[in-house]
Coordinates of N, CA, C and O and ligand atoms in Angstrom, one line a residue:
M1 N 69.9 188.3 123.0 CA 68.7 188.4 122.1 C 68.7 187.6 121.4 O 69.2 186.9 120.8
I2 N 67.0 187.2 121.3 CA 66.7 185.9 120.4 C 66.1 186.9 118.8 O 65.4 187.6 119.2
R3 N 66.5 186.5 117.9 CA 65.8 187.6 116.6 C 64.0 186.4 116.2 O 64.3 185.0 116.5
K4 N 63.2 187.1 116.5 CA 62.0 186.4 115.9 C 61.5 187.0 115.0 O 61.4 188.1 114.7
E5 N 60.7 186.1 114.5 CA 59.8 186.9 113.2 C 58.5 188.1 113.8 O 57.8 187.4 114.9
I6 N 58.1 189.0 113.4 CA 57.3 189.8 113.8 C 55.9 188.9 113.7 O 55.2 189.4 114.7
K7 N 55.7 188.5 113.2 CA 54.4 187.8 113.1 C 54.2 186.7 114.6 O 53.0 186.4 114.8
E8 N 54.9 186.4 115.2 CA 55.2 185.7 116.0 C 55.2 186.4 117.5 O 55.1 186.6 118.7
F9 N 55.2 187.7 117.3 CA 54.8 188.7 118.3 C 53.5 189.1 118.9 O 52.7 189.6 118.1
N10 N 53.1 188.1 120.5 CA 52.0 188.5 120.8 C 51.5 188.9 121.7 O 50.8 188.4 122.6
T11 N 52.0 190.0 121.9 CA 52.0 190.8 123.0 C 50.8 191.7 123.0 O 51.1 192.3 121.8
N12 N 50.4 191.8 123.9 CA 49.4 193.2 123.7 C 49.7 194.7 123.7 O 50.0 194.7 124.7
I13 N 49.6 195.0 122.5 CA 50.4 196.3 122.3 C 50.0 197.6 122.9 O 50.3 199.0 123.1
F14 N 48.5 197.5 123.4 CA 47.5 198.5 124.0 C 48.2 198.6 125.3 O 47.8 199.6 126.1
K15 N 49.2 197.2 125.5 CA 49.4 197.3 127.1 C 50.8 197.8 127.0 O 51.2 198.5 128.1
E16 N 51.6 198.0 126.1 CA 52.7 198.1 125.9 C 52.7 199.3 125.6 O 53.8 200.2 126.6
F17 N 52.4 200.1 124.8 CA 52.6 201.7 124.1 C 52.6 202.3 125.2 O 53.5 203.5 125.5
P18 N 51.3 202.5 126.3 CA 51.2 203.3 126.8 C 52.1 203.3 128.0 O 52.7 204.2 128.6
K19 N 52.9 202.3 128.0 CA 54.1 202.0 129.2 C 55.6 202.8 129.0 O 56.4 202.6 129.9
M20 N 55.6 203.3 127.8 CA 56.8 203.7 127.4 C 57.9 203.2 126.9 O 58.2 201.9 127.4
A21 N 58.6 203.5 126.0 CA 59.6 203.2 124.9 C 60.5 203.8 125.0 O 60.2 205.3 124.6
L22 N 61.6 203.5 124.2 CA 62.7 204.3 123.9 C 62.8 204.0 122.4 O 63.3 203.5 122.1
L23 N 62.7 205.6 121.8 CA 62.8 205.5 120.7 C 64.4 206.0 119.9 O 64.6 207.1 120.6
T24 N 65.2 205.8 119.7 CA 66.5 205.8 119.1 C 66.6 206.4 117.7 O 66.7 205.1 117.1
A25 N 67.2 207.0 117.7 CA 67.8 207.2 116.0 C 69.3 208.4 116.0 O 69.9 208.2 117.1
G26 N 69.9 208.1 114.7 CA 71.0 208.6 114.6 C 72.4 207.5 114.5 O 72.0 206.2 114.5
D27 N 73.3 207.9 114.1 CA 74.2 206.8 113.6 C 75.7 206.5 114.8 O 75.1 207.5 116.1
I28 N 76.5 206.1 114.9 CA 77.7 206.0 116.1 C 78.3 207.1 116.6 O 78.4 207.3 118.0
E29 N 78.1 208.3 115.7 CA 78.9 209.3 115.9 C 77.6 210.1 116.7 O 78.0 211.0 117.3
E30 N 76.5 210.4 116.3 CA 75.5 211.1 116.8 C 73.9 210.5 116.8 O 73.5 210.1 115.5
R31 N 74.3 210.0 118.2 CA 72.5 209.1 118.6 C 72.2 209.6 119.9 O 72.4 210.1 120.8
N32 N 70.7 209.5 119.8 CA 69.5 209.8 121.0 C 68.4 209.0 121.1 O 68.0 208.5 120.0
S33 N 68.1 208.9 122.2 CA 67.1 208.4 122.5 C 66.1 209.1 123.3 O 66.3 210.3 124.1
M34 N 64.8 209.1 123.0 CA 63.7 209.6 123.8 C 62.8 208.6 124.3 O 62.6 207.7 123.3
T35 N 62.1 208.8 125.6 CA 60.7 208.3 125.6 C 59.7 208.5 124.7 O 59.1 209.7 124.3
I36 N 58.8 207.8 123.9 CA 57.4 207.7 123.7 C 56.5 206.6 124.2 O 56.9 205.6 124.9
S37 N 55.1 207.2 124.4 CA 54.3 206.1 124.7 C 52.8 206.0 123.6 O 52.0 205.7 123.7
W38 N 53.4 207.0 122.5 CA 52.2 207.2 121.8 C 52.5 206.1 120.4 O 53.4 206.5 119.7
G39 N 52.1 205.2 119.8 CA 52.4 204.8 118.6 C 51.3 203.5 118.3 O 50.5 203.4 119.0
F40 N 51.4 202.6 117.0 CA 50.4 202.0 116.0 C 51.5 200.9 116.0 O 52.7 201.1 115.4
M41 N 51.3 199.8 115.9 CA 51.6 198.6 114.9 C 50.5 198.2 114.1 O 49.3 198.2 114.6
G42 N 50.4 198.2 113.2 CA 50.0 197.3 112.2 C 50.4 197.0 110.6 O 51.3 196.3 110.2
T43 N 49.6 196.7 109.4 CA 50.0 196.1 108.5 C 49.2 197.0 107.5 O 48.2 197.9 107.7
I44 N 49.9 197.7 106.4 CA 50.0 198.6 105.2 C 51.0 198.3 104.3 O 51.5 197.9 104.5
W45 N 50.0 198.3 102.9 CA 51.1 197.9 101.8 C 51.8 196.8 101.7 O 53.1 196.4 101.6
N46 N 51.2 195.7 102.6 CA 51.6 194.6 102.6 C 52.7 194.4 103.3 O 53.2 193.8 103.6
K47 N 53.3 195.5 104.3 CA 54.5 195.6 105.6 C 53.7 195.5 106.9 O 53.1 196.6 107.0
S48 N 54.4 194.8 107.5 CA 54.2 195.1 109.2 C 55.1 196.4 109.6 O 56.1 196.5 109.3
V49 N 54.6 197.4 110.3 CA 54.9 198.5 110.6 C 54.3 199.0 111.9 O 53.9 198.5 112.4
I50 N 55.1 199.8 112.1 CA 55.2 201.0 113.2 C 55.2 202.2 113.4 O 55.6 202.7 112.3
V51 N 54.1 202.7 113.6 CA 53.9 204.1 113.8 C 54.0 204.8 114.9 O 53.6 204.7 116.0
V52 N 55.2 205.9 114.6 CA 55.3 206.8 115.8 C 54.9 208.1 115.6 O 55.2 208.5 114.3
F53 N 55.2 209.0 116.3 CA 55.2 210.7 116.4 C 55.9 211.3 117.2 O 56.0 211.2 118.4
V54 N 56.8 212.1 116.3 CA 58.1 212.8 116.7 C 57.3 214.4 116.8 O 57.4 215.0 115.7
R55 N 57.7 215.0 117.9 CA 57.4 216.7 117.7 C 58.6 217.5 117.2 O 60.0 216.7 117.4
P56 N 58.6 218.3 116.3 CA 60.3 218.8 115.9 C 60.6 219.7 116.6 O 61.8 219.7 116.5
T57 N 60.1 220.1 118.0 CA 61.1 220.2 118.9 C 62.0 219.5 119.7 O 62.8 219.7 120.5
R58 N 61.6 218.2 119.3 CA 62.7 217.2 120.3 C 63.8 217.3 119.5 O 64.2 217.0 118.1
H59 N 65.1 216.9 120.3 CA 66.3 216.9 119.7 C 66.3 215.2 118.9 O 67.2 215.3 117.6
T60 N 65.6 214.3 119.3 CA 65.5 213.2 118.2 C 65.0 213.6 117.0 O 65.4 212.9 116.1
F61 N 64.7 214.4 116.9 CA 63.7 214.6 115.5 C 64.9 214.9 114.3 O 64.2 214.2 113.4
H62 N 65.6 215.7 114.8 CA 66.6 216.1 113.2 C 67.2 214.6 113.2 O 67.5 214.3 111.7
L63 N 67.6 214.0 114.1 CA 68.2 212.3 114.0 C 67.1 211.8 113.2 O 67.4 211.0 112.1
M64 N 66.1 212.0 113.7 CA 64.9 211.0 112.7 C 65.3 211.5 111.5 O 64.5 210.7 110.1
E65 N 65.0 212.8 111.1 CA 65.3 213.1 109.4 C 66.5 213.1 108.9 O 66.1 212.3 107.4
K66 N 68.0 213.0 109.9 CA 69.0 212.8 109.0 C 68.8 211.1 108.7 O 69.3 210.4 107.9
S67 N 68.1 210.1 109.6 CA 68.5 208.4 109.6 C 67.1 208.1 108.7 O 66.3 208.1 108.5
E68 N 67.9 206.9 107.8 CA 66.7 206.0 107.3 C 66.2 204.8 108.2 O 65.3 204.5 107.8
R69 N 67.1 204.5 109.1 CA 66.2 204.0 110.4 C 66.3 204.0 111.9 O 66.9 205.3 111.7
F70 N 65.7 203.4 112.4 CA 65.6 204.0 113.7 C 65.1 202.7 114.3 O 64.5 201.2 114.2
T71 N 65.2 202.3 115.8 CA 64.8 201.1 116.6 C 63.8 201.8 117.5 O 63.7 203.0 118.1
L72 N 62.9 200.9 118.1 CA 62.3 201.1 119.5 C 62.3 200.2 120.5 O 62.3 198.8 119.9
S73 N 62.9 200.3 121.6 CA 63.0 199.6 122.5 C 62.1 199.7 123.7 O 62.2 200.5 124.1
F74 N 61.9 198.3 123.8 CA 60.6 198.1 125.2 C 61.4 197.9 126.2 O 61.9 196.5 125.9
M75 N 61.5 198.7 127.7 CA 62.5 198.4 128.4 C 61.9 197.3 129.5 O 60.3 197.4 129.9
K76 N 62.5 196.5 129.7 CA 62.2 195.4 131.1 C 61.7 196.2 132.0 O 62.1 197.4 132.3
D77 N 61.0 195.6 133.3 CA 60.4 196.5 134.4 C 61.9 197.1 135.2 O 63.0 196.3 135.6
G78 N 61.5 198.1 135.9 CA 63.0 198.3 136.7 C 63.3 199.9 136.1 O 64.0 200.1 136.8
Y79 N 62.9 200.3 134.7 CA 63.5 201.2 134.4 C 62.8 202.6 134.1 O 62.8 203.5 133.6
E80 N 61.6 202.9 135.0 CA 60.6 203.5 135.2 C 61.3 205.1 135.4 O 61.3 206.1 134.6
S81 N 62.8 205.0 136.2 CA 63.0 206.7 136.4 C 63.8 207.0 135.1 O 64.2 207.9 134.9
E82 N 64.6 205.8 134.7 CA 65.6 206.4 133.4 C 64.8 206.8 132.3 O 64.8 207.7 131.9
L83 N 63.7 206.0 132.3 CA 62.4 206.1 131.2 C 62.1 207.7 131.3 O 61.7 208.3 130.3
A84 N 61.4 208.1 132.6 CA 61.0 209.5 133.0 C 62.2 210.4 132.5 O 61.9 211.4 132.2
Y85 N 63.4 210.1 132.8 CA 64.6 211.3 132.6 C 64.6 211.4 130.8 O 64.8 212.1 130.6
M86 N 64.6 210.2 130.2 CA 64.6 210.3 128.6 C 63.4 211.1 128.0 O 63.8 211.4 127.0
G87 N 62.5 210.9 128.9 CA 61.3 211.4 128.7 C 61.0 213.3 129.6 O 60.3 214.1 128.7
K88 N 61.9 213.7 129.9 CA 62.2 215.1 130.5 C 62.8 215.8 130.1 O 63.1 216.7 130.0
F89 N 64.3 215.3 129.9 CA 65.5 215.7 129.3 C 65.8 215.7 128.1 O 65.5 214.7 127.5
S90 N 66.6 216.7 127.4 CA 66.9 216.9 126.5 C 68.3 216.1 125.8 O 69.2 216.8 126.6
G91 N 68.8 215.4 124.9 CA 69.9 214.9 124.0 C 70.4 216.3 123.7 O 71.7 216.1 123.2
A92 N 70.1 217.4 123.8 CA 70.4 218.4 122.7 C 71.9 219.1 123.8 O 72.9 219.5 122.9
N93 N 71.5 219.3 124.8 CA 72.6 219.8 125.5 C 73.3 218.8 126.8 O 73.7 219.2 127.9
S94 N 72.7 217.8 126.7 CA 73.6 216.6 127.6 C 73.5 215.0 127.3 O 72.7 215.1 126.1
N95 N 74.5 214.7 127.8 CA 74.5 212.8 127.2 C 73.3 212.1 128.3 O 73.8 211.5 129.2
K96 N 72.0 212.1 127.8 CA 71.3 211.1 128.3 C 71.4 209.8 128.8 O 71.5 209.3 129.5
Y97 N 72.5 209.1 128.1 CA 72.7 207.7 128.3 C 74.0 207.6 129.5 O 73.4 207.4 130.6
E98 N 74.8 208.8 129.7 CA 75.9 208.5 130.4 C 75.1 209.4 132.2 O 75.1 208.7 132.9
A99 N 73.7 210.3 131.8 CA 73.1 210.4 133.0 C 72.0 209.5 133.7 O 72.4 209.4 134.8
T100 N 72.0 208.6 132.8 CA 70.9 207.6 133.5 C 71.6 206.4 133.8 O 70.9 205.2 133.9
G101 N 72.6 205.9 133.0 CA 73.4 204.7 132.5 C 73.0 203.6 131.6 O 73.0 203.0 131.5
L102 N 71.6 203.9 131.1 CA 71.5 203.2 129.6 C 72.2 203.1 128.8 O 73.0 204.0 128.5
V103 N 72.5 202.2 128.1 CA 73.6 201.5 127.6 C 73.0 201.2 126.2 O 72.3 200.9 125.9
P104 N 73.5 202.3 125.3 CA 73.0 201.9 123.7 C 74.1 200.6 122.7 O 75.1 201.0 123.4
V105 N 73.0 199.7 122.0 CA 74.2 198.7 121.7 C 73.9 199.2 120.2 O 73.0 199.1 119.6
Y106 N 75.1 199.7 119.7 CA 75.2 199.8 118.2 C 75.3 198.5 117.3 O 75.7 197.6 117.8
D107 N 74.3 198.8 116.3 CA 73.9 197.5 115.6 C 74.4 197.2 114.1 O 74.3 198.0 113.1
N108 N 75.5 196.4 114.0 CA 76.4 196.6 112.7 C 75.4 196.6 111.5 O 75.7 196.8 110.6
D109 N 74.3 195.9 111.7 CA 73.5 195.3 110.4 C 72.9 196.4 110.3 O 72.5 196.8 109.0
S110 N 72.4 197.3 111.0 CA 71.1 198.0 110.2 C 71.6 200.0 110.8 O 71.2 200.8 110.0
F111 N 73.2 199.7 111.4 CA 73.7 201.1 111.5 C 72.7 201.8 112.4 O 73.5 203.4 112.6
V112 N 72.2 201.4 113.4 CA 71.3 202.2 114.6 C 71.7 201.6 116.4 O 72.1 200.0 115.9
S113 N 71.4 202.1 116.6 CA 71.4 201.4 118.3 C 70.3 200.8 118.5 O 69.2 202.0 118.3
Y114 N 69.9 200.3 119.9 CA 68.8 199.9 120.7 C 69.3 200.0 122.0 O 70.7 200.1 122.4
I115 N 68.1 199.8 123.0 CA 68.6 200.4 124.3 C 68.8 198.4 124.7 O 68.4 197.8 125.1
K116 N 70.3 198.5 125.5 CA 70.5 197.1 126.6 C 69.5 197.1 127.4 O 69.1 198.2 127.7
D117 N 68.8 195.7 128.0 CA 68.0 195.4 128.9 C 66.6 195.8 128.6 O 65.8 195.8 129.0
A118 N 66.5 196.0 127.2 CA 64.8 195.9 126.0 C 64.6 194.4 126.6 O 65.3 193.7 125.9
K119 N 63.4 194.3 126.5 CA 62.9 193.0 126.2 C 63.1 193.0 125.0 O 62.5 192.1 124.9
Y120 N 62.2 194.0 124.0 CA 61.7 194.1 122.6 C 62.5 195.3 121.9 O 62.2 195.9 122.1
V121 N 63.2 195.0 121.2 CA 63.4 195.7 120.0 C 63.1 195.6 118.9 O 63.5 194.5 118.5
F122 N 62.4 196.9 118.1 CA 62.3 196.5 117.1 C 62.9 197.6 116.0 O 63.2 199.0 116.3
K123 N 63.3 197.0 115.1 CA 64.5 197.1 113.8 C 63.1 198.4 113.2 O 62.8 197.5 112.4
C124 N 63.3 199.5 112.5 CA 62.4 200.0 111.7 C 63.2 200.9 110.6 O 64.3 201.7 110.8
K125 N 62.4 200.7 109.7 CA 62.9 201.5 108.5 C 61.8 202.6 108.0 O 60.8 202.0 107.6
K126 N 62.3 203.7 107.9 CA 61.1 204.7 107.4 C 60.5 204.2 106.1 O 61.7 204.3 105.2
I127 N 59.2 204.3 106.1 CA 58.9 204.7 104.6 C 57.9 205.6 104.0 O 57.7 205.8 103.2
Y128 N 57.4 206.4 105.0 CA 56.3 207.4 104.9 C 56.3 208.4 106.3 O 56.9 208.0 107.1
S129 N 56.2 209.6 105.8 CA 56.3 210.9 107.2 C 55.6 211.9 106.7 O 55.9 212.3 105.7
D130 N 55.0 212.7 107.6 CA 54.2 213.9 107.3 C 53.7 214.3 108.1 O 53.6 213.3 109.4
F131 N 53.6 215.8 108.5 CA 53.4 216.4 109.8 C 51.9 216.5 109.8 O 51.2 216.1 109.2
L132 N 51.6 215.8 110.8 CA 50.0 216.2 111.6 C 49.5 217.7 110.9 O 50.2 218.4 111.2
K133 N 48.3 217.9 110.3 CA 48.2 219.0 110.2 C 46.1 219.6 111.0 O 45.7 219.0 111.0
P134 N 46.5 220.7 111.7 CA 45.9 221.2 112.6 C 44.5 221.3 111.8 O 43.1 220.8 112.2
E135 N 44.3 221.7 110.4 CA 43.1 221.6 109.6 C 42.6 220.1 109.4 O 41.0 220.2 108.8
C136 N 43.4 219.6 109.4 CA 42.9 217.5 109.4 C 42.4 216.9 110.7 O 41.6 216.0 110.6
F137 N 42.2 218.0 112.0 CA 41.8 217.2 112.8 C 40.2 217.4 112.9 O 39.7 218.4 112.7
I138 N 39.5 216.3 113.3 CA 38.3 216.1 113.2 C 37.5 216.2 114.4 O 36.7 217.0 114.4
D139 N 38.2 216.0 115.5 CA 38.1 216.2 117.0 C 38.8 217.3 117.4 O 39.9 217.2 117.2
K140 N 38.3 218.7 116.8 CA 38.9 220.1 117.0 C 39.9 219.6 118.7 O 40.5 220.2 119.3
G141 N 38.6 219.1 119.5 CA 39.4 219.1 120.9 C 40.7 218.5 121.1 O 41.0 218.9 122.4
L142 N 41.2 217.6 120.1 CA 42.5 217.5 120.5 C 43.4 218.1 120.3 O 44.7 217.9 120.5
L143 N 43.1 219.7 119.4 CA 44.3 220.6 119.4 C 44.5 220.8 120.7 O 45.9 221.5 121.0
S144 N 44.3 220.6 121.6 CA 44.7 220.9 123.2 C 46.0 220.3 123.2 O 46.7 221.0 124.5
H145 N 46.7 219.2 122.7 CA 47.7 219.1 122.8 C 48.6 219.9 122.4 O 49.8 219.4 122.8
Y146 N 48.1 220.9 121.8 CA 49.8 221.4 121.1 C 49.7 222.9 121.1 O 48.2 223.4 121.4
N147 N 50.4 223.8 120.9 CA 50.7 225.4 121.8 C 50.3 225.8 120.7 O 51.2 225.5 119.4
E148 N 49.5 226.7 120.4 CA 49.2 227.7 119.5 C 50.6 228.5 119.0 O 50.3 228.7 117.5
M149 N 51.5 228.7 120.3 CA 52.2 229.2 119.5 C 53.6 228.9 119.1 O 54.2 229.5 117.7
I150 N 53.9 227.7 119.4 CA 54.6 226.8 119.1 C 54.7 226.3 117.7 O 55.4 225.9 116.8
K151 N 53.0 225.8 118.0 CA 52.5 224.7 116.4 C 53.5 223.4 116.2 O 53.9 223.2 115.2
D152 N 53.9 222.9 117.5 CA 54.8 221.6 117.1 C 54.1 220.5 116.9 O 54.0 219.2 117.6
Y153 N 52.9 220.9 116.0 CA 52.7 219.4 115.4 C 53.4 218.0 115.5 O 54.3 218.0 114.7
H154 N 53.2 217.1 115.6 CA 54.0 216.0 115.5 C 54.2 215.2 113.6 O 53.1 215.4 113.2
K155 N 55.0 215.1 113.9 CA 55.7 214.5 112.6 C 55.5 212.6 112.5 O 55.8 212.2 113.5
V156 N 54.5 212.4 111.8 CA 54.1 210.9 111.7 C 55.3 209.9 111.0 O 55.7 210.4 110.0
Y157 N 55.9 209.0 111.4 CA 56.8 208.3 110.6 C 56.2 206.6 110.7 O 56.0 206.0 111.7
I158 N 56.2 206.3 109.6 CA 55.4 205.0 109.3 C 56.5 204.1 108.9 O 57.2 204.8 108.3
A159 N 56.8 203.6 109.7 CA 58.7 202.2 109.3 C 58.5 200.7 109.2 O 57.3 200.4 110.0
E160 N 58.5 200.5 108.2 CA 58.2 198.9 108.3 C 59.6 197.9 109.3 O 60.5 198.6 109.6
V161 N 58.9 197.0 109.7 CA 59.8 196.3 110.8 C 60.5 195.4 110.2 O 60.0 194.5 109.4
T162 N 61.8 195.9 110.7 CA 62.9 195.2 109.5 C 63.6 193.7 110.6 O 63.7 192.9 109.7
S163 N 63.1 194.4 111.6 CA 63.8 192.8 112.6 C 63.1 193.0 114.1 O 62.9 194.3 114.3
L164 N 62.9 191.6 114.5 CA 62.4 191.8 115.9 C 63.7 191.2 116.8 O 63.4 190.2 116.6
L165 N 63.8 191.6 117.7 CA 64.7 190.8 119.1 C 63.9 190.8 120.4 O 63.6 191.8 120.5
V166 N 63.9 189.7 120.3 CA 63.3 189.4 122.0 C 64.5 188.9 123.2 O 65.3 187.8 123.0
D167 N 64.3 189.3 124.2 CA 65.0 189.0 125.2 C 64.5 187.3 125.7 O 63.4 187.3 125.5
E168 N 66.1 186.6 125.9 CA 65.7 185.0 126.4 C 64.3 185.2 127.3 O 63.6 184.4 126.8
E169 N 64.8 185.9 128.3 CA 63.4 185.8 129.4 C 61.4 185.9 129.0 O 60.9 185.6 129.4
Y170 N 61.9 186.7 127.8 CA 60.6 187.0 127.2 C 59.7 186.4 126.0 O 59.1 186.2 125.5
A171 N 61.0 185.0 125.6 CA 60.8 185.1 124.1 C 59.8 183.6 124.1 O 59.2 183.3 123.3
G172 N 59.3 183.2 125.3 CA 58.3 182.3 125.5 C 58.5 180.9 125.1 O 59.4 180.5 124.2
Ligands
FMN15 C1 55.8 209.1 129.1 C2 56.3 210.3 127.8 C3 56.0 209.9 126.0 C4 56.1 210.6 125.8 N1 55.9 210.4 124.2 C5 56.1 211.4 123.1 C6 55.7 211.1 121.8 O1 55.1 209.7 121.7 N2 56.3 212.0 121.1 C7 57.6 212.9 121.0 O2 57.6 214.0 120.4 N3 57.6 213.0 122.5 C8 57.1 212.4 123.5 N4 57.3 212.6 124.9 C9 58.4 213.6 125.0 C10 60.1 213.4 124.6 O3 59.9 212.1 125.4 C11 60.6 214.2 125.6 O4 60.4 215.7 125.1 C12 62.3 214.2 125.5 O5 63.0 215.2 126.5 C13 62.7 214.9 124.2 O6 64.2 214.4 124.0 P1 65.1 214.6 123.0 O7 65.1 216.6 122.9 O8 66.6 214.3 123.7 O9 65.1 214.5 121.8 C14 56.6 211.6 125.7 C15 57.5 212.2 127.1 C16 56.9 211.1 128.3 C17 57.7 211.0 129.7

């Protein structure tokens, strides 16, 4: 992987995000990844940030709460079935890395892991978080994404991008 400046990232994120990425949180003793396809990238408080949304019902959620940092790995083509598995099954009762063969790579600098065979890895540091609130939805139709009984409104994490790694093949 080659380290790149975030300002050199010129990929169309509107194409990348819906395609699924792996959000990884936790330390070397307890780590977990889950598939996400909702997120933003942009600028706030003069920082380059990534915004992700995690429901409290995910096993990854408690690791996101414990960890100051997380990574986002956008996988190369050919990992669709592994991404589907990581988005369907929970790390609460299984080791999803063993089940899929995906390999977490521990990063000694940031104390978090990313996924081998990613084309882009964003290392992130949380700077703001809060839950989405049902009363704040202007388009009330969007509440259909949530179960009234479970009330698992996403927690929003705004995170500073501390480092971007790009696979040699995609470095341009
Ligand atoms: C395509 C796709 C996108 C997903 N995006 C999100 C997301 O943005 N936020 C979220 O909380 N869950 C999302 N999920 C669901 C989690 O990936 C799924 O519940 C997963 O099993 C949670 O794993 P965990 O319990 O090991 O954390 C998505 C699932 C799929 C298949």
